[in-house]
Amino acid sequence: LFEERKFLRVLSKQSVSPPPVWLMRQAGRYLPEYRELRTKAGSFWTMAMTPELACEITLQPIRRFGFDAAILFSDILVVPFALGLPVTFVEGEGPRLPAINSVDGLIRDPQAWLEALRPVYDGLAMTRAKLDAQTPLIGFAGAPWTLATYMAAGRGKDEQRAAKLWGYGDPLSFDALLDILVECVAFHLIRQLEAGADAVQIFDSWASGLPAAMFECWVIEPTRRIVEKVRTAHPDAKIIGFPRASTLEGYERYAQATKVDAISIDTAAPIHWAVRTLGGGFALQGNLDPIALIAGGDALLRATDEILDATRGLPFVFNLGHGILPDTPIAHVEQLLTRIRSAR
Ligand code: CP3
């Protein structure tokens, strides 16, 4: 019985040995069963917005590997979509949406957000109903800053230049954009919790490369407000924050100020640093290099052991430092899981 729902116990700051494990982007192109379904469905967006398909894809990696948590198959760009921006995925190039430089025309009506996002909540509820009761289901959203970078550039672009130019050049209207995003992201997380999500993760994938003062207003403060809103609606909500590739000082400040339950750290953040600095007050998640998982062999085992050794006795969730890559061999995922599960 004590083996149950290890992932949620870790988010409550208990240490569990061996640690629970899931992988960011665990439902995706490295799985033949995913590629097969995608060929049939036609597009990624169709799959994400069709509840039965999103549910099936969410369950695929759980059936194959028995991960300790499932993450809903969806995308961070469903929030800009709910705000009225059509999102498309160009094969091999990633997402495209109309680039905006003002908030004029963005949809601010929560009833309309609900209509647009209903397939996500239906898919989540369906998944929760089908998933084994012992396996927690994670909902998620992009953080306002990362979403703003896509909305300002119309795509995921280098250096987040368009969003920075907007933020520096017209801070009032950029703050208005972040305000709308705070509302819509909080709404989206709350709805996912109500549809059956057991925890939520906030992805700030483009949190790197910001001056400290901008990191404070564009990354930390919007996220702090979202956490506050989610906890007002659901005081016990478990929230993981992922300000990817922030400075170490940035991670620390983010953790203290936003009050998330867990911090997901990227590949470059030293695990010993994270343990020393955050290990007491926060659950930690991370941070195997996705390329070490592709490499496999001794390098993979060494990197895995280093993380396991550093985090022993602490509330810790084993994960990657960023999403699993499409060319990852399935045998290496199995090798990783065997190693983690034989750890003490
Ligand atoms: O983790 C999971 O398995 C859940 C599903 C999930 C997806 N995207 C599915 C997806 C999650 C949590 C995301 C988050 C996401 N989406 C982020 C934050 C995490 C990160 O990686 O930094 C970002 C920045 C996006 C935006 C996005 N969506 C991009 C840049 C791309 C193209 C990337 C690529 O590799 O082609 C997507 C598409 C996408 N989202 C795919 C998947 C499985 C690939 C779709 C396909 O071609 O089949």
mmCIF file of N, CA and C in Angstrom, residues 197-316:
data_model
loop_
_atom_site.group_PDB
_atom_site.id
_atom_site.type_symbol
_atom_site.label_atom_id
_atom_site.label_comp_id
_atom_site.label_asym_id
_atom_site.label_seq_id
_atom_site.Cartn_x
_atom_site.Cartn_y
_atom_site.Cartn_z
ATOM 1 N N ALA A 197 -7.227 16.203 -12.904
ATOM 2 C CA ALA A 197 -5.763 16.203 -12.799
ATOM 3 C C ALA A 197 -5.359 16.124 -11.320
ATOM 4 N N ASP A 198 -4.343 15.319 -11.025
ATOM 5 C CA ASP A 198 -3.888 15.143 -9.645
ATOM 6 C C ASP A 198 -2.790 16.134 -9.276
ATOM 7 N N ALA A 199 -2.186 16.754 -10.280
ATOM 8 C CA ALA A 199 -1.131 17.752 -10.073
ATOM 9 C C ALA A 199 -1.024 18.517 -11.375
ATOM 10 N N VAL A 200 -0.365 19.672 -11.339
ATOM 11 C CA VAL A 200 -0.161 20.430 -12.583
ATOM 12 C C VAL A 200 1.283 20.922 -12.658
ATOM 13 N N GLN A 201 1.791 21.039 -13.885
ATOM 14 C CA GLN A 201 3.129 21.584 -14.099
ATOM 15 C C GLN A 201 3.040 22.826 -14.976
ATOM 16 N N ILE A 202 3.796 23.854 -14.599
ATOM 17 C CA ILE A 202 3.856 25.100 -15.366
ATOM 18 C C ILE A 202 5.190 25.134 -16.109
ATOM 19 N N PHE A 203 5.116 25.097 -17.453
ATOM 20 C CA PHE A 203 6.324 25.063 -18.285
ATOM 21 C C PHE A 203 6.730 26.485 -18.672
ATOM 22 N N ASP A 204 7.878 26.944 -18.180
ATOM 23 C CA ASP A 204 8.433 28.212 -18.679
ATOM 24 C C ASP A 204 9.701 27.887 -19.465
ATOM 25 N N SER A 205 9.493 27.389 -20.668
ATOM 26 C CA SER A 205 10.592 26.828 -21.460
ATOM 27 C C SER A 205 11.605 27.868 -21.910
ATOM 28 N N TRP A 206 11.175 29.142 -22.007
ATOM 29 C CA TRP A 206 12.064 30.194 -22.494
ATOM 30 C C TRP A 206 12.436 31.168 -21.379
ATOM 31 N N ALA A 207 12.605 30.627 -20.173
ATOM 32 C CA ALA A 207 12.941 31.478 -19.027
ATOM 33 C C ALA A 207 14.417 31.861 -18.985
ATOM 34 N N SER A 208 15.208 31.380 -19.939
ATOM 35 C CA SER A 208 16.648 31.671 -19.912
ATOM 36 C C SER A 208 16.944 33.016 -20.579
ATOM 37 N N GLY A 209 18.105 33.558 -20.245
ATOM 38 C CA GLY A 209 18.596 34.714 -20.990
ATOM 39 C C GLY A 209 17.921 36.032 -20.674
ATOM 40 N N LEU A 210 17.219 36.117 -19.556
ATOM 41 C CA LEU A 210 16.589 37.389 -19.186
ATOM 42 C C LEU A 210 17.426 38.114 -18.139
ATOM 43 N N PRO A 211 17.528 39.434 -18.239
ATOM 44 C CA PRO A 211 18.129 40.192 -17.147
ATOM 45 C C PRO A 211 17.334 39.926 -15.866
ATOM 46 N N ALA A 212 18.026 39.979 -14.716
ATOM 47 C CA ALA A 212 17.374 39.601 -13.453
ATOM 48 C C ALA A 212 16.085 40.383 -13.203
ATOM 49 N N ALA A 213 16.085 41.672 -13.528
ATOM 50 C CA ALA A 213 14.889 42.481 -13.265
ATOM 51 C C ALA A 213 13.719 42.027 -14.134
ATOM 52 N N MET A 214 14.018 41.622 -15.365
ATOM 53 C CA MET A 214 12.962 41.158 -16.270
ATOM 54 C C MET A 214 12.502 39.751 -15.876
ATOM 55 N N PHE A 215 13.430 38.943 -15.421
ATOM 56 C CA PHE A 215 13.065 37.613 -14.919
ATOM 57 C C PHE A 215 12.040 37.765 -13.788
ATOM 58 N N GLU A 216 12.267 38.781 -12.971
ATOM 59 C CA GLU A 216 11.352 39.047 -11.852
ATOM 60 C C GLU A 216 9.948 39.416 -12.369
ATOM 61 N N CYS A 217 9.860 40.384 -13.306
ATOM 62 C CA CYS A 217 8.497 40.826 -13.733
ATOM 63 C C CYS A 217 7.856 39.914 -14.746
ATOM 64 N N TRP A 218 8.636 39.241 -15.573
ATOM 65 C CA TRP A 218 8.017 38.493 -16.675
ATOM 66 C C TRP A 218 7.880 37.000 -16.363
ATOM 67 N N VAL A 219 8.771 36.473 -15.518
ATOM 68 C CA VAL A 219 8.699 35.043 -15.190
ATOM 69 C C VAL A 219 8.108 34.844 -13.790
ATOM 70 N N ILE A 220 8.753 35.433 -12.778
ATOM 71 C CA ILE A 220 8.363 35.122 -11.397
ATOM 72 C C ILE A 220 6.989 35.673 -11.040
ATOM 73 N N GLU A 221 6.790 36.972 -11.273
ATOM 74 C CA GLU A 221 5.547 37.596 -10.787
ATOM 75 C C GLU A 221 4.284 36.994 -11.436
ATOM 76 N N PRO A 222 4.233 36.798 -12.755
ATOM 77 C CA PRO A 222 3.042 36.146 -13.326
ATOM 78 C C PRO A 222 2.826 34.732 -12.765
ATOM 79 N N THR A 223 3.913 34.003 -12.581
ATOM 80 C CA THR A 223 3.777 32.635 -12.066
ATOM 81 C C THR A 223 3.304 32.659 -10.611
ATOM 82 N N ARG A 224 3.843 33.600 -9.842
ATOM 83 C CA ARG A 224 3.395 33.733 -8.449
ATOM 84 C C ARG A 224 1.881 33.985 -8.389
ATOM 85 N N ARG A 225 1.393 34.840 -9.264
ATOM 86 C CA ARG A 225 -0.054 35.142 -9.268
ATOM 87 C C ARG A 225 -0.872 33.925 -9.692
ATOM 88 N N ILE A 226 -0.350 33.149 -10.623
ATOM 89 C CA ILE A 226 -1.080 31.945 -11.055
ATOM 90 C C ILE A 226 -1.176 30.947 -9.903
ATOM 91 N N VAL A 227 -0.048 30.734 -9.219
ATOM 92 C CA VAL A 227 -0.052 29.786 -8.097
ATOM 93 C C VAL A 227 -1.061 30.243 -7.039
ATOM 94 N N GLU A 228 -1.080 31.537 -6.776
ATOM 95 C CA GLU A 228 -2.011 32.087 -5.794
ATOM 96 C C GLU A 228 -3.476 31.845 -6.215
ATOM 97 N N LYS A 229 -3.769 32.091 -7.483
ATOM 98 C CA LYS A 229 -5.142 31.888 -7.975
ATOM 99 C C LYS A 229 -5.536 30.412 -7.929
ATOM 100 N N VAL A 230 -4.630 29.556 -8.326
ATOM 101 C CA VAL A 230 -4.958 28.125 -8.322
ATOM 102 C C VAL A 230 -5.201 27.662 -6.889
ATOM 103 N N ARG A 231 -4.366 28.139 -5.954
ATOM 104 C CA ARG A 231 -4.517 27.702 -4.556
ATOM 105 C C ARG A 231 -5.748 28.322 -3.898
ATOM 106 N N THR A 232 -6.170 29.490 -4.374
ATOM 107 C CA THR A 232 -7.416 30.067 -3.853
ATOM 108 C C THR A 232 -8.590 29.155 -4.213
ATOM 109 N N ALA A 233 -8.565 28.638 -5.439
ATOM 110 C CA ALA A 233 -9.633 27.726 -5.874
ATOM 111 C C ALA A 233 -9.457 26.328 -5.279
ATOM 112 N N HIS A 234 -8.211 25.882 -5.175
ATOM 113 C CA HIS A 234 -7.906 24.509 -4.720
ATOM 114 C C HIS A 234 -6.707 24.556 -3.783
ATOM 115 N N PRO A 235 -6.965 24.769 -2.490
ATOM 116 C CA PRO A 235 -5.863 24.982 -1.540
ATOM 117 C C PRO A 235 -4.826 23.855 -1.520
ATOM 118 N N ASP A 236 -5.238 22.617 -1.852
ATOM 119 C CA ASP A 236 -4.294 21.508 -1.787
ATOM 120 C C ASP A 236 -3.653 21.166 -3.126
ATOM 121 N N ALA A 237 -3.887 21.994 -4.131
ATOM 122 C CA ALA A 237 -3.355 21.688 -5.464
ATOM 123 C C ALA A 237 -1.837 21.530 -5.397
ATOM 124 N N LYS A 238 -1.340 20.500 -6.081
ATOM 125 C CA LYS A 238 0.109 20.280 -6.159
ATOM 126 C C LYS A 238 0.619 20.873 -7.471
ATOM 127 N N ILE A 239 1.618 21.752 -7.351
ATOM 128 C CA ILE A 239 2.078 22.511 -8.514
ATOM 129 C C ILE A 239 3.594 22.372 -8.681
ATOM 130 N N ILE A 240 4.005 21.994 -9.898
ATOM 131 C CA ILE A 240 5.434 21.898 -10.239
ATOM 132 C C ILE A 240 5.768 23.080 -11.148
ATOM 133 N N GLY A 241 6.861 23.773 -10.843
ATOM 134 C CA GLY A 241 7.306 24.873 -11.697
ATOM 135 C C GLY A 241 8.565 24.474 -12.449
ATOM 136 N N PHE A 242 8.660 24.886 -13.721
ATOM 137 C CA PHE A 242 9.828 24.550 -14.552
ATOM 138 C C PHE A 242 10.312 25.791 -15.303
ATOM 139 N N PRO A 243 11.070 26.651 -14.599
ATOM 140 C CA PRO A 243 11.635 27.830 -15.282
ATOM 141 C C PRO A 243 12.927 27.416 -15.967
ATOM 142 N N ARG A 244 12.793 26.769 -17.113
ATOM 143 C CA ARG A 244 13.898 26.058 -17.742
ATOM 144 C C ARG A 244 15.103 26.944 -18.029
ATOM 145 N N ALA A 245 16.264 26.437 -17.635
ATOM 146 C CA ALA A 245 17.539 27.080 -17.947
ATOM 147 C C ALA A 245 17.660 28.489 -17.373
ATOM 148 N N SER A 246 16.955 28.734 -16.251
ATOM 149 C CA SER A 246 17.204 29.979 -15.513
ATOM 150 C C SER A 246 18.599 29.931 -14.916
ATOM 151 N N THR A 247 19.068 31.066 -14.444
ATOM 152 C CA THR A 247 20.295 31.060 -13.652
ATOM 153 C C THR A 247 19.988 30.343 -12.331
ATOM 154 N N LEU A 248 21.039 29.908 -11.632
ATOM 155 C CA LEU A 248 20.810 29.217 -10.351
ATOM 156 C C LEU A 248 20.134 30.159 -9.366
ATOM 157 N N GLU A 249 20.577 31.411 -9.358
ATOM 158 C CA GLU A 249 19.920 32.392 -8.502
ATOM 159 C C GLU A 249 18.457 32.576 -8.903
ATOM 160 N N GLY A 250 18.208 32.511 -10.207
ATOM 161 C CA GLY A 250 16.841 32.624 -10.716
ATOM 162 C C GLY A 250 15.959 31.481 -10.230
ATOM 163 N N TYR A 251 16.485 30.253 -10.287
ATOM 164 C CA TYR A 251 15.719 29.101 -9.778
ATOM 165 C C TYR A 251 15.358 29.300 -8.309
ATOM 166 N N GLU A 252 16.331 29.759 -7.549
ATOM 167 C CA GLU A 252 16.137 29.882 -6.104
ATOM 168 C C GLU A 252 15.062 30.930 -5.805
ATOM 169 N N ARG A 253 15.199 32.063 -6.467
ATOM 170 C CA ARG A 253 14.263 33.171 -6.290
ATOM 171 C C ARG A 253 12.852 32.764 -6.742
ATOM 172 N N TYR A 254 12.785 32.048 -7.869
ATOM 173 C CA TYR A 254 11.510 31.555 -8.410
ATOM 174 C C TYR A 254 10.823 30.633 -7.395
ATOM 175 N N ALA A 255 11.609 29.710 -6.837
ATOM 176 C CA ALA A 255 11.035 28.755 -5.877
ATOM 177 C C ALA A 255 10.464 29.483 -4.664
ATOM 178 N N GLN A 256 11.278 30.382 -4.100
ATOM 179 C CA GLN A 256 10.846 31.086 -2.875
ATOM 180 C C GLN A 256 9.638 31.970 -3.158
ATOM 181 N N ALA A 257 9.646 32.677 -4.272
ATOM 182 C CA ALA A 257 8.613 33.690 -4.518
ATOM 183 C C ALA A 257 7.304 33.088 -5.023
ATOM 184 N N THR A 258 7.386 32.044 -5.868
ATOM 185 C CA THR A 258 6.135 31.514 -6.440
ATOM 186 C C THR A 258 5.450 30.533 -5.486
ATOM 187 N N LYS A 259 6.248 29.903 -4.589
ATOM 188 C CA LYS A 259 5.717 28.914 -3.649
ATOM 189 C C LYS A 259 5.132 27.674 -4.317
ATOM 190 N N VAL A 260 5.700 27.299 -5.460
ATOM 191 C CA VAL A 260 5.330 26.011 -6.046
ATOM 192 C C VAL A 260 5.744 24.894 -5.085
ATOM 193 N N ASP A 261 5.164 23.705 -5.251
ATOM 194 C CA ASP A 261 5.518 22.575 -4.383
ATOM 195 C C ASP A 261 6.817 21.923 -4.813
ATOM 196 N N ALA A 262 7.055 21.947 -6.123
ATOM 197 C CA ALA A 262 8.221 21.249 -6.659
ATOM 198 C C ALA A 262 8.856 22.086 -7.749
ATOM 199 N N ILE A 263 10.175 21.926 -7.861
ATOM 200 C CA ILE A 263 10.930 22.619 -8.898
ATOM 201 C C ILE A 263 11.517 21.569 -9.836
ATOM 202 N N SER A 264 11.235 21.726 -11.123
ATOM 203 C CA SER A 264 11.820 20.857 -12.128
ATOM 204 C C SER A 264 13.053 21.578 -12.646
ATOM 205 N N ILE A 265 14.205 20.920 -12.581
ATOM 206 C CA ILE A 265 15.430 21.588 -13.015
ATOM 207 C C ILE A 265 15.904 21.027 -14.349
ATOM 208 N N ASP A 266 16.519 21.893 -15.142
ATOM 209 C CA ASP A 266 16.980 21.489 -16.470
ATOM 210 C C ASP A 266 18.338 20.800 -16.364
ATOM 211 N N THR A 267 18.775 20.274 -17.496
ATOM 212 C CA THR A 267 19.991 19.463 -17.557
ATOM 213 C C THR A 267 21.230 20.169 -17.022
ATOM 214 N N ALA A 268 21.349 21.462 -17.258
ATOM 215 C CA ALA A 268 22.583 22.169 -16.911
ATOM 216 C C ALA A 268 22.657 22.575 -15.444
ATOM 217 N N ALA A 269 21.552 22.533 -14.719
ATOM 218 C CA ALA A 269 21.584 22.916 -13.295
ATOM 219 C C ALA A 269 22.189 21.764 -12.496
ATOM 220 N N PRO A 270 23.277 22.000 -11.756
ATOM 221 C CA PRO A 270 23.910 20.892 -11.028
ATOM 222 C C PRO A 270 22.970 20.325 -9.959
ATOM 223 N N ILE A 271 22.788 19.025 -9.984
ATOM 224 C CA ILE A 271 21.853 18.398 -9.043
ATOM 225 C C ILE A 271 22.311 18.622 -7.590
ATOM 226 N N HIS A 272 23.635 18.628 -7.359
ATOM 227 C CA HIS A 272 24.132 18.857 -5.993
ATOM 228 C C HIS A 272 23.775 20.270 -5.519
ATOM 229 N N TRP A 273 23.853 21.210 -6.440
ATOM 230 C CA TRP A 273 23.450 22.585 -6.109
ATOM 231 C C TRP A 273 21.969 22.609 -5.733
ATOM 232 N N ALA A 274 21.138 21.936 -6.532
ATOM 233 C CA ALA A 274 19.688 21.953 -6.284
ATOM 234 C C ALA A 274 19.370 21.340 -4.926
ATOM 235 N N VAL A 275 20.036 20.222 -4.625
ATOM 236 C CA VAL A 275 19.811 19.549 -3.347
ATOM 237 C C VAL A 275 20.190 20.470 -2.190
ATOM 238 N N ARG A 276 21.337 21.101 -2.315
ATOM 239 C CA ARG A 276 21.838 21.971 -1.258
ATOM 240 C C ARG A 276 20.934 23.186 -1.053
ATOM 241 N N THR A 277 20.467 23.745 -2.153
ATOM 242 C CA THR A 277 19.793 25.032 -2.089
ATOM 243 C C THR A 277 18.289 24.906 -1.909
ATOM 244 N N LEU A 278 17.693 23.917 -2.579
ATOM 245 C CA LEU A 278 16.220 23.817 -2.596
ATOM 246 C C LEU A 278 15.711 22.556 -1.921
ATOM 247 N N GLY A 279 16.620 21.611 -1.688
ATOM 248 C CA GLY A 279 16.236 20.265 -1.263
ATOM 249 C C GLY A 279 15.410 20.204 0.017
ATOM 250 N N GLY A 280 15.551 21.140 0.912
ATOM 251 C CA GLY A 280 14.763 21.114 2.134
ATOM 252 C C GLY A 280 13.312 21.494 1.906
ATOM 253 N N GLY A 281 13.086 22.625 1.296
ATOM 254 C CA GLY A 281 11.742 23.188 1.229
ATOM 255 C C GLY A 281 10.887 22.747 0.059
ATOM 256 N N PHE A 282 11.517 22.176 -0.970
ATOM 257 C CA PHE A 282 10.779 21.883 -2.195
ATOM 258 C C PHE A 282 11.064 20.460 -2.642
ATOM 259 N N ALA A 283 10.071 19.831 -3.264
ATOM 260 C CA ALA A 283 10.381 18.587 -3.959
ATOM 261 C C ALA A 283 11.174 18.968 -5.207
ATOM 262 N N LEU A 284 12.096 18.110 -5.600
ATOM 263 C CA LEU A 284 12.893 18.363 -6.802
ATOM 264 C C LEU A 284 12.509 17.370 -7.890
ATOM 265 N N GLN A 285 12.630 17.807 -9.133
ATOM 266 C CA GLN A 285 12.364 16.935 -10.270
ATOM 267 C C GLN A 285 13.427 17.188 -11.331
ATOM 268 N N GLY A 286 13.926 16.127 -11.926
ATOM 269 C CA GLY A 286 14.894 16.309 -13.000
ATOM 270 C C GLY A 286 15.865 15.147 -13.052
ATOM 271 N N ASN A 287 16.970 15.411 -13.616
ATOM 272 C CA ASN A 287 17.319 16.349 -14.658
ATOM 273 C C ASN A 287 18.300 15.689 -15.621
ATOM 274 N N LEU A 288 18.028 14.400 -15.912
ATOM 275 C CA LEU A 288 18.900 13.648 -16.824
ATOM 276 C C LEU A 288 18.930 14.313 -18.197
ATOM 277 N N ASP A 289 20.120 14.386 -18.753
ATOM 278 C CA ASP A 289 20.287 14.933 -20.109
ATOM 279 C C ASP A 289 19.565 14.034 -21.132
ATOM 280 N N PRO A 290 18.608 14.573 -21.884
ATOM 281 C CA PRO A 290 17.912 13.753 -22.887
ATOM 282 C C PRO A 290 18.876 13.121 -23.899
ATOM 283 N N ILE A 291 20.031 13.747 -24.102
ATOM 284 C CA ILE A 291 21.011 13.173 -25.044
ATOM 285 C C ILE A 291 21.737 11.976 -24.406
ATOM 286 N N ALA A 292 21.906 12.003 -23.079
ATOM 287 C CA ALA A 292 22.483 10.829 -22.410
ATOM 288 C C ALA A 292 21.544 9.633 -22.560
ATOM 289 N N LEU A 293 20.247 9.919 -22.611
ATOM 290 C CA LEU A 293 19.270 8.835 -22.806
ATOM 291 C C LEU A 293 19.376 8.272 -24.227
ATOM 292 N N ILE A 294 19.686 9.123 -25.185
ATOM 293 C CA ILE A 294 19.902 8.640 -26.556
ATOM 294 C C ILE A 294 21.211 7.841 -26.617
ATOM 295 N N ALA A 295 22.231 8.332 -25.917
ATOM 296 C CA ALA A 295 23.538 7.658 -25.945
ATOM 297 C C ALA A 295 23.461 6.260 -25.334
ATOM 298 N N GLY A 296 22.736 6.133 -24.211
ATOM 299 C CA GLY A 296 22.605 4.828 -23.558
ATOM 300 C C GLY A 296 23.920 4.355 -22.948
ATOM 301 N N GLY A 297 24.008 3.058 -22.688
ATOM 302 C CA GLY A 297 25.250 2.434 -22.217
ATOM 303 C C GLY A 297 25.713 2.961 -20.869
ATOM 304 N N ASP A 298 27.048 2.923 -20.676
ATOM 305 C CA ASP A 298 27.623 3.318 -19.391
ATOM 306 C C ASP A 298 27.387 4.787 -19.073
ATOM 307 N N ALA A 299 27.403 5.620 -20.090
ATOM 308 C CA ALA A 299 27.199 7.053 -19.856
ATOM 309 C C ALA A 299 25.822 7.289 -19.246
ATOM 310 N N LEU A 300 24.834 6.583 -19.758
ATOM 311 C CA LEU A 300 23.477 6.715 -19.224
ATOM 312 C C LEU A 300 23.427 6.218 -17.780
ATOM 313 N N LEU A 301 24.044 5.068 -17.519
ATOM 314 C CA LEU A 301 23.989 4.511 -16.165
ATOM 315 C C LEU A 301 24.713 5.417 -15.175
ATOM 316 N N ARG A 302 25.861 5.951 -15.586
ATOM 317 C CA ARG A 302 26.612 6.856 -14.701
ATOM 318 C C ARG A 302 25.814 8.118 -14.392
ATOM 319 N N ALA A 303 25.231 8.704 -15.425
ATOM 320 C CA ALA A 303 24.463 9.943 -15.228
ATOM 321 C C ALA A 303 23.243 9.684 -14.338
ATOM 322 N N THR A 304 22.626 8.531 -14.531
ATOM 323 C CA THR A 304 21.452 8.166 -13.725
ATOM 324 C C THR A 304 21.848 7.974 -12.268
ATOM 325 N N ASP A 305 22.946 7.248 -12.049
ATOM 326 C CA ASP A 305 23.405 6.987 -10.681
ATOM 327 C C ASP A 305 23.785 8.277 -9.964
ATOM 328 N N GLU A 306 24.385 9.190 -10.698
ATOM 329 C CA GLU A 306 24.793 10.445 -10.066
ATOM 330 C C GLU A 306 23.570 11.181 -9.512
ATOM 331 N N ILE A 307 22.499 11.187 -10.291
ATOM 332 C CA ILE A 307 21.268 11.860 -9.863
ATOM 333 C C ILE A 307 20.641 11.105 -8.689
ATOM 334 N N LEU A 308 20.600 9.794 -8.794
ATOM 335 C CA LEU A 308 20.015 8.989 -7.708
ATOM 336 C C LEU A 308 20.800 9.177 -6.410
ATOM 337 N N ASP A 309 22.134 9.178 -6.523
ATOM 338 C CA ASP A 309 22.974 9.329 -5.327
ATOM 339 C C ASP A 309 22.778 10.692 -4.685
ATOM 340 N N ALA A 310 22.717 11.721 -5.514
ATOM 341 C CA ALA A 310 22.630 13.088 -4.982
ATOM 342 C C ALA A 310 21.305 13.343 -4.282
ATOM 343 N N THR A 311 20.252 12.634 -4.701
ATOM 344 C CA THR A 311 18.906 12.953 -4.212
ATOM 345 C C THR A 311 18.382 11.948 -3.197
ATOM 346 N N ARG A 312 19.205 10.974 -2.842
ATOM 347 C CA ARG A 312 18.765 9.931 -1.908
ATOM 348 C C ARG A 312 18.282 10.562 -0.596
ATOM 349 N N GLY A 313 17.110 10.090 -0.116
ATOM 350 C CA GLY A 313 16.586 10.589 1.156
ATOM 351 C C GLY A 313 15.819 11.899 1.042
ATOM 352 N N LEU A 314 15.720 12.438 -0.174
ATOM 353 C CA LEU A 314 14.981 13.697 -0.362
ATOM 354 C C LEU A 314 13.720 13.452 -1.180
ATOM 355 N N PRO A 315 12.732 14.355 -1.061
ATOM 356 C CA PRO A 315 11.579 14.248 -1.957
ATOM 357 C C PRO A 315 12.000 14.556 -3.385
ATOM 358 N N PHE A 316 12.014 13.528 -4.226
ATOM 359 C CA PHE A 316 12.600 13.664 -5.558
ATOM 360 C C PHE A 316 11.829 12.844 -6.593
#
